mmCIF file of C-alpha atoms in Angstrom:
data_model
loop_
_atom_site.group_PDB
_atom_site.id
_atom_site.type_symbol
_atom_site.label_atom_id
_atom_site.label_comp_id
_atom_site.label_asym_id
_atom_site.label_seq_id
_atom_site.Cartn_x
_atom_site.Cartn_y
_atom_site.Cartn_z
ATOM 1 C CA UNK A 1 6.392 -15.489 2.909
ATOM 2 C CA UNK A 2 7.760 -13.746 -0.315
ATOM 3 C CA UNK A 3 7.243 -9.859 -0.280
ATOM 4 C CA UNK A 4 7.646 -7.782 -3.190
ATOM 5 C CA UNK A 5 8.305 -3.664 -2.776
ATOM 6 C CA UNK A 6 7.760 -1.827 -5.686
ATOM 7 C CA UNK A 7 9.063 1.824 -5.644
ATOM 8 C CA UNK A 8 8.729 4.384 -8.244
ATOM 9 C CA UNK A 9 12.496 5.228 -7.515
ATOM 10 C CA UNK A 10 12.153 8.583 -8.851
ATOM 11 C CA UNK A 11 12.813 11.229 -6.556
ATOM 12 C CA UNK A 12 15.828 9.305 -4.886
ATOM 13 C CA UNK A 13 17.883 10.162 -8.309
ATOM 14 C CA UNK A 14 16.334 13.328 -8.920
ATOM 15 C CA UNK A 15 16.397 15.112 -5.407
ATOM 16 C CA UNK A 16 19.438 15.367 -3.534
ATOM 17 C CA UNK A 17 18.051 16.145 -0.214
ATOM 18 C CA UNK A 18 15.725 13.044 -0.619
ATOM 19 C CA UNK A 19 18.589 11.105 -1.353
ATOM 20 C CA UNK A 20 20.385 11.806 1.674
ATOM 21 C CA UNK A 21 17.192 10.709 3.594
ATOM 22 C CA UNK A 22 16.844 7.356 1.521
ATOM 23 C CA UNK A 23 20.562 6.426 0.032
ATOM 24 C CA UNK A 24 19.229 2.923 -0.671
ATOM 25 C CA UNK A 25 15.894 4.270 -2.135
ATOM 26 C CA UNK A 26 12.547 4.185 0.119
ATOM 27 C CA UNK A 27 12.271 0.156 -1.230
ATOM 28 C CA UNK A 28 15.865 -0.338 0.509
ATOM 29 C CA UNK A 29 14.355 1.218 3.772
ATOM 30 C CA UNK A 30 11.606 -0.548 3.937
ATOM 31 C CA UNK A 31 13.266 -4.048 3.086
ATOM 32 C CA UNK A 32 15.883 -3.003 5.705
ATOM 33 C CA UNK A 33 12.863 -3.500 8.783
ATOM 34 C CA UNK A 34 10.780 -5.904 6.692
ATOM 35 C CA UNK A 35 12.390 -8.861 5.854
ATOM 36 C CA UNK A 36 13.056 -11.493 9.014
ATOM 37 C CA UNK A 37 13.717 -15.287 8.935
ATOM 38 C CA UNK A 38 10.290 -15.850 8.110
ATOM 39 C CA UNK A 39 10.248 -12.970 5.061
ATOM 40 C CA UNK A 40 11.963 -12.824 2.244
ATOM 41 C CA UNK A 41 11.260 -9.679 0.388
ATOM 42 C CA UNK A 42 13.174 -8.447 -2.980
ATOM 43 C CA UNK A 43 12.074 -5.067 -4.608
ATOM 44 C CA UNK A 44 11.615 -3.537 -8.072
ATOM 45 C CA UNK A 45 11.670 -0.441 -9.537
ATOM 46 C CA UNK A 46 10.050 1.605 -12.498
ATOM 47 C CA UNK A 47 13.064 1.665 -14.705
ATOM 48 C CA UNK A 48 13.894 -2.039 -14.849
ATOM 49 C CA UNK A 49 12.707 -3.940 -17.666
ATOM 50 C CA UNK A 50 9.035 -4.580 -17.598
ATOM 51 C CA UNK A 51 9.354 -1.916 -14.008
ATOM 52 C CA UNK A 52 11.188 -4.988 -12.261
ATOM 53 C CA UNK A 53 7.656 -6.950 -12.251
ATOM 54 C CA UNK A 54 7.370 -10.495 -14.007
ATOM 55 C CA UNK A 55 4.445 -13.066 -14.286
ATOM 56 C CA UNK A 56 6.783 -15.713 -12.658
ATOM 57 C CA UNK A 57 7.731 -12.990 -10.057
ATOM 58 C CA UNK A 58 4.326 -12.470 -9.218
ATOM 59 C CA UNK A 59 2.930 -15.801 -9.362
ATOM 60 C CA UNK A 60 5.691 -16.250 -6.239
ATOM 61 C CA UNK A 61 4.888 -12.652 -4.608
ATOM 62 C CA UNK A 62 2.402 -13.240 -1.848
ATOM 63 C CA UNK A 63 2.203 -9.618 -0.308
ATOM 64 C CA UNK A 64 3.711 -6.647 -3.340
ATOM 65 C CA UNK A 65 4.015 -3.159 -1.379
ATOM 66 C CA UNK A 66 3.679 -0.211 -3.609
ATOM 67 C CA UNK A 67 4.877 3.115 -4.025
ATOM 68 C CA UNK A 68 4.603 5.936 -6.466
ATOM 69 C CA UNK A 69 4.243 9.839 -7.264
ATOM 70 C CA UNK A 70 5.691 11.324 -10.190
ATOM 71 C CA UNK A 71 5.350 8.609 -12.761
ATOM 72 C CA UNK A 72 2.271 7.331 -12.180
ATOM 73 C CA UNK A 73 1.437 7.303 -16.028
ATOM 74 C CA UNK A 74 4.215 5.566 -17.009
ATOM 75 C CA UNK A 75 3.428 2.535 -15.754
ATOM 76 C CA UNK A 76 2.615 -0.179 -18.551
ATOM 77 C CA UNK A 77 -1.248 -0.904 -18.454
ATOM 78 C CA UNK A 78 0.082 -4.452 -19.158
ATOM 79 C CA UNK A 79 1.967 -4.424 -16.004
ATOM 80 C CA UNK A 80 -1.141 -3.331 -13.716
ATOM 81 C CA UNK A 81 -2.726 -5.578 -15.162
ATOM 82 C CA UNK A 82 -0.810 -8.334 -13.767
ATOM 83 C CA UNK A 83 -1.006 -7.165 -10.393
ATOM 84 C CA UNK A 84 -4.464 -6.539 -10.876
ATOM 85 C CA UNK A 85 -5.257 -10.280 -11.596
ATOM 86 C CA UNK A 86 -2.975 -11.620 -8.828
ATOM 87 C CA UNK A 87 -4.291 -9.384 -6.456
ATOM 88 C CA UNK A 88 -7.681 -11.213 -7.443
ATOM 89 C CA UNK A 89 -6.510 -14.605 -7.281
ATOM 90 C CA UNK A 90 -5.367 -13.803 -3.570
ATOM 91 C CA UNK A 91 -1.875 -11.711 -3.758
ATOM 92 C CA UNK A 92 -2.087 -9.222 -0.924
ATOM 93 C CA UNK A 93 -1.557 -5.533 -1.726
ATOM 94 C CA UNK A 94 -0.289 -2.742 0.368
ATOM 95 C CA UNK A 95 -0.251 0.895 -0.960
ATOM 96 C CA UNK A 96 1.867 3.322 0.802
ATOM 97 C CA UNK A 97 1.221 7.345 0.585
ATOM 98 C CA UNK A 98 1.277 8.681 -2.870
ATOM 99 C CA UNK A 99 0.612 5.254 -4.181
ATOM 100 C CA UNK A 100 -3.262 6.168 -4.047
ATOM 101 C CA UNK A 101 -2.827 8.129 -7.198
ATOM 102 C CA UNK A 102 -1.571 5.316 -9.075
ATOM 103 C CA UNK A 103 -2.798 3.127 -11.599
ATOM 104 C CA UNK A 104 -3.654 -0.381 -9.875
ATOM 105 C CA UNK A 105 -4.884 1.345 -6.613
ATOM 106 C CA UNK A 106 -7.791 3.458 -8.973
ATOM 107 C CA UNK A 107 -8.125 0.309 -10.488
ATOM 108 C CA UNK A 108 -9.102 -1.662 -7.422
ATOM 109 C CA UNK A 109 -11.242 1.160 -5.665
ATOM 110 C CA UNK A 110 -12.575 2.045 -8.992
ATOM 111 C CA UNK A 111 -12.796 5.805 -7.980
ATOM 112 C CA UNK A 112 -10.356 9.509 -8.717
ATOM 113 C CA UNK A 113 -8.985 8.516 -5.461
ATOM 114 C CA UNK A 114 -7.602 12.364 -5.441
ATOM 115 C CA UNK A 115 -7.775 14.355 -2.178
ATOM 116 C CA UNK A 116 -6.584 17.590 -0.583
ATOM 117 C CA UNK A 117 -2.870 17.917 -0.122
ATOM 118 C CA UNK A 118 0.024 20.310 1.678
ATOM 119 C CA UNK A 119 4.023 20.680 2.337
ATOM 120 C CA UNK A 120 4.289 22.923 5.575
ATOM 121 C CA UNK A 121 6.339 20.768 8.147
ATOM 122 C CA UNK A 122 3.372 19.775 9.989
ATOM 123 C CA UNK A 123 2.720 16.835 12.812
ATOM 124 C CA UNK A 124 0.535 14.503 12.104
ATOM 125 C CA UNK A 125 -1.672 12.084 14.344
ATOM 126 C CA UNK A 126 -2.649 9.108 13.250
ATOM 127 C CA UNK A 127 -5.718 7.381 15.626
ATOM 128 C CA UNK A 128 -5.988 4.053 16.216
ATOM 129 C CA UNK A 129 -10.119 3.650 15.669
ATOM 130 C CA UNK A 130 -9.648 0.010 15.601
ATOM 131 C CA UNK A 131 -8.011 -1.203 18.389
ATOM 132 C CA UNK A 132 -8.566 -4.812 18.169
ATOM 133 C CA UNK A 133 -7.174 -4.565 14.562
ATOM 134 C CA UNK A 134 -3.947 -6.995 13.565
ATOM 135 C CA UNK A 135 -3.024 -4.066 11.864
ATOM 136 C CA UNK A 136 -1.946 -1.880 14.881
ATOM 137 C CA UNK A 137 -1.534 -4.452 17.230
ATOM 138 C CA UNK A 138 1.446 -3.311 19.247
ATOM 139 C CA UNK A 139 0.875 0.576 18.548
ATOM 140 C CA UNK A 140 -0.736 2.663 21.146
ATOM 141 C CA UNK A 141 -3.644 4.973 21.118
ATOM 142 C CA UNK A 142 -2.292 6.616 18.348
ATOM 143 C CA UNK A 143 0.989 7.486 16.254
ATOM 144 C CA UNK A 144 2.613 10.963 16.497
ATOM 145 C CA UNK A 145 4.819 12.170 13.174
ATOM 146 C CA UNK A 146 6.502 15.513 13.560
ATOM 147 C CA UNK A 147 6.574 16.480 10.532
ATOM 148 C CA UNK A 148 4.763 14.958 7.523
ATOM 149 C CA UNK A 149 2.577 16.391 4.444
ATOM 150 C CA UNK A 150 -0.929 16.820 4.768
ATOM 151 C CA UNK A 151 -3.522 14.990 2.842
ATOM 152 C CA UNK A 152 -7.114 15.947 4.146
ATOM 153 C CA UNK A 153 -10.437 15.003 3.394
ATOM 154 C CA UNK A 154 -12.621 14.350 1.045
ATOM 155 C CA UNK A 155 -10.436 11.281 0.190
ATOM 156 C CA UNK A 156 -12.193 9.667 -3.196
ATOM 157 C CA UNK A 157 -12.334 6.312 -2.060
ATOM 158 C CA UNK A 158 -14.803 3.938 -1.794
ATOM 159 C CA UNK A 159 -16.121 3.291 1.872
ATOM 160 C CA UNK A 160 -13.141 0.496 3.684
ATOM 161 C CA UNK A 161 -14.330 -2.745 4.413
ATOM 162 C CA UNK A 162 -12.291 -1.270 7.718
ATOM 163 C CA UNK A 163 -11.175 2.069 9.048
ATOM 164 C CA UNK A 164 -8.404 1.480 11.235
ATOM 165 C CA UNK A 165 -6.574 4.699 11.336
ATOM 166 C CA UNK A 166 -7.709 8.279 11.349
ATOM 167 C CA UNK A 167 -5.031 11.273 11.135
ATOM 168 C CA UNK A 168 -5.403 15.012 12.444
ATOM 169 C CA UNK A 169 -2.909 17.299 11.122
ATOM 170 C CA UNK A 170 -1.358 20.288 12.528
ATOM 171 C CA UNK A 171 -3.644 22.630 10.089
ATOM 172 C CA UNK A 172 -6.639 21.517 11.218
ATOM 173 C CA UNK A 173 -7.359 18.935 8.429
ATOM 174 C CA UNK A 174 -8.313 15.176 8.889
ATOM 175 C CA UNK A 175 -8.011 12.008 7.061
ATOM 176 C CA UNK A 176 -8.654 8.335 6.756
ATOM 177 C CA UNK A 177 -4.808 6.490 6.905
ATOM 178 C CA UNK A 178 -5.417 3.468 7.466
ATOM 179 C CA UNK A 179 -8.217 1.533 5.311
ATOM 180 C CA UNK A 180 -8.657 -2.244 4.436
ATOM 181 C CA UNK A 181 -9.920 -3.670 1.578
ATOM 182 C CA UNK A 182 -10.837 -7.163 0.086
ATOM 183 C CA UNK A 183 -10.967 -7.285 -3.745
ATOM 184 C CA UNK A 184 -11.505 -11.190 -5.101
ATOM 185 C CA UNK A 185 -9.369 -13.417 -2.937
ATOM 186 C CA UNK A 186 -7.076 -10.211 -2.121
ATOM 187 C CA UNK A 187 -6.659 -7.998 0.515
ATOM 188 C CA UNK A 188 -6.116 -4.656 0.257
ATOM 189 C CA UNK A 189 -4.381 -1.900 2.884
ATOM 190 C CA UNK A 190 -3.721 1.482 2.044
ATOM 191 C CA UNK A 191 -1.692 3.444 4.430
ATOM 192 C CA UNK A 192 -0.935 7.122 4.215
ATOM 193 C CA UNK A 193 2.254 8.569 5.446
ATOM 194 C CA UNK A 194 5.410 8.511 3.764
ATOM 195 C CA UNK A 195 6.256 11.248 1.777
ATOM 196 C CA UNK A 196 9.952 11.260 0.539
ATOM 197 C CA UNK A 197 10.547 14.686 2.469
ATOM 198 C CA UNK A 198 10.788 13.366 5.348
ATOM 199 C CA UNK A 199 12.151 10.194 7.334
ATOM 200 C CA UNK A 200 8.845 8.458 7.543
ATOM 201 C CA UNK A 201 9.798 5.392 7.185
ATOM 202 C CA UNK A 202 12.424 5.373 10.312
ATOM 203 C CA UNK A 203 9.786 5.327 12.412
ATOM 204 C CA UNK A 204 9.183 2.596 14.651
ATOM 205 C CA UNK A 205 5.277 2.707 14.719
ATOM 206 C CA UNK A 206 5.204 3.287 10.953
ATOM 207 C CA UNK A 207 7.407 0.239 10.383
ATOM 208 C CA UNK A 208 5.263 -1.614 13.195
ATOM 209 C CA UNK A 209 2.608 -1.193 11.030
ATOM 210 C CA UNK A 210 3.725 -2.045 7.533
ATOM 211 C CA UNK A 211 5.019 -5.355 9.476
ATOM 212 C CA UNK A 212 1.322 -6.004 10.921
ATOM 213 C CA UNK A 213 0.014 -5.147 7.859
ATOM 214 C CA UNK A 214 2.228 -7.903 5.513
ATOM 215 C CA UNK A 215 1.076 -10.620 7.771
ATOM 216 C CA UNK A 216 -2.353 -9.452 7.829
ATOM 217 C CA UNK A 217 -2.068 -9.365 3.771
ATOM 218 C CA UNK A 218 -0.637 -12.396 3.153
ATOM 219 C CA UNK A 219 -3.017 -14.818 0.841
ATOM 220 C CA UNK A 220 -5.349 -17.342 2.773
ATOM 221 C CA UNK A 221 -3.982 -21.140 2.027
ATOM 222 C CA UNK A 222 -7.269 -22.300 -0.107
ATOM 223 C CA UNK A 223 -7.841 -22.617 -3.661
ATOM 224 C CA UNK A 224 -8.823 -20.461 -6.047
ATOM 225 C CA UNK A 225 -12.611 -19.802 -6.698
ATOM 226 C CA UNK A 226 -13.687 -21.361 -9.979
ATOM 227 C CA UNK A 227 -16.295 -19.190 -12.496
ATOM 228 C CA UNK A 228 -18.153 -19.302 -15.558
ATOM 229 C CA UNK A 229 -20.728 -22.436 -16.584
ATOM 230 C CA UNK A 230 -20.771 -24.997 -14.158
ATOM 231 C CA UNK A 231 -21.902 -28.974 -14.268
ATOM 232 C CA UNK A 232 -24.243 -29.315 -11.513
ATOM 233 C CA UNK A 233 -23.428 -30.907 -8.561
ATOM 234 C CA UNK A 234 -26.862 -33.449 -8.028
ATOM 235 C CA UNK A 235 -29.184 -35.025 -11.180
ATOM 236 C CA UNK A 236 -31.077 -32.125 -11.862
ATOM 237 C CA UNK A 237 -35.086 -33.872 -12.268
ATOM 238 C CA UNK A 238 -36.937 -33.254 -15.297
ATOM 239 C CA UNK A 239 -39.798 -31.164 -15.016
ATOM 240 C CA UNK A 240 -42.965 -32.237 -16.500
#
């Protein structure tokens, strides 16, 4: 299977604490527990040519992971695009924390997808509310983050084809982190922690789940679906 991570790669340059938490950038965390005998996974970044993304690349990307924050609108409409029509023809898409503010993500849900948001140090607890999910198969009844930002409710999404994680925060605040989508042959998973504050990505259920999650993602083997005006399949009898 050939995974793709796309990372902004903003605040790694810009922030020196974050830096120190992510000295390969998040994409070089996240490839560090990702990629097995059985994955290969390369990344890409905004600031490469064409943001590191390619129609060949693509057309060989089965699963692309995605995460943004601060230059969301820089993104080439071109570019999203892309994704946008491999995710239909069956690419599978995961979008990781700030990610639901970016371009492909509104694109798919077709909503603001903006919610309620907060930086005080607080634990999070994210709820397993499907348990028989491939998703969190392996994690317990729930995932405990000591400190992470808060995003809370009302999230502007469109209803999941499946809730499979629910987070309580420290504040009081709840929100839906784990929600599954299928958009034309794709599938769609957008999971909520990671801000680039905090270690997120070091922990084991967190990686657990982005693991899960690839293989869940990953394209079904069939072929495409065909569209537009279409011979019939049996003689068609005049009518008198």
């Amino acid at each position: 299977m050939n995974v793709l991570i796309w990372n902004e790669h903003r605040h790694e340059q810009q922030n020196e604490e974050v830096a120190k938490i992510y000295p390969d950038g998040i994409h070089g965390a996240i490839k560090e527990f990702l990629e097995t005998d059985d994955i290969h996974v390369e990344t890409a970044t905004l600031d490469e040519p064409n943001h590191g993304i390619t129609e060949e690349r693509l057309a060989k990307t089965d699963v692309m992971l995605w995460w943004g924050h601060l230059a969301h609108h820089e993104v080439a409409d071109e570019v999203v695009e892309q994704v946008h029509q491999r995710v239909m023809e069956g690419m599978g898409l995961i979008v990781l924390h700030s990610g639901h503010f970016s371009k492909i993500f509104k694109k798919l849900m077709g909503t603001g997808c903006d919610l309620k948001w907060r930086e005080a140090d607080e634990t999070e607890r994210m709820w397993v509310v499907n348990p028989s999910h491939p998703i969190v198969e392996g994690i317990g009844e729930f995932i405990e983050i000591e400190k992470e930002e808060m995003y809370g409710e009302h999230f502007d999404i469109p209803a999941p084809d499946e809730l499979v994680l629910l987070s309580w925060f420290e504040g009081g605040e709840v929100f839906r982190s784990g929600c599954t989508y299928r958009r034309g042959h794709g599938k769609v998973f957008y999971f909520r922690p990671g801000h680039e504050a905090y270690p997120t990505y070091y922990h084991k259920d967190v990686q657990r789940v982005i693991q899960n999650a690839v293989r869940w993602a990953k394209p079904t083997d069939r072929t495409f679906s065909s569209y537009g005006n279409a011979k019939a399949l049996e003689n068609i009898k005049p009518k008198s």
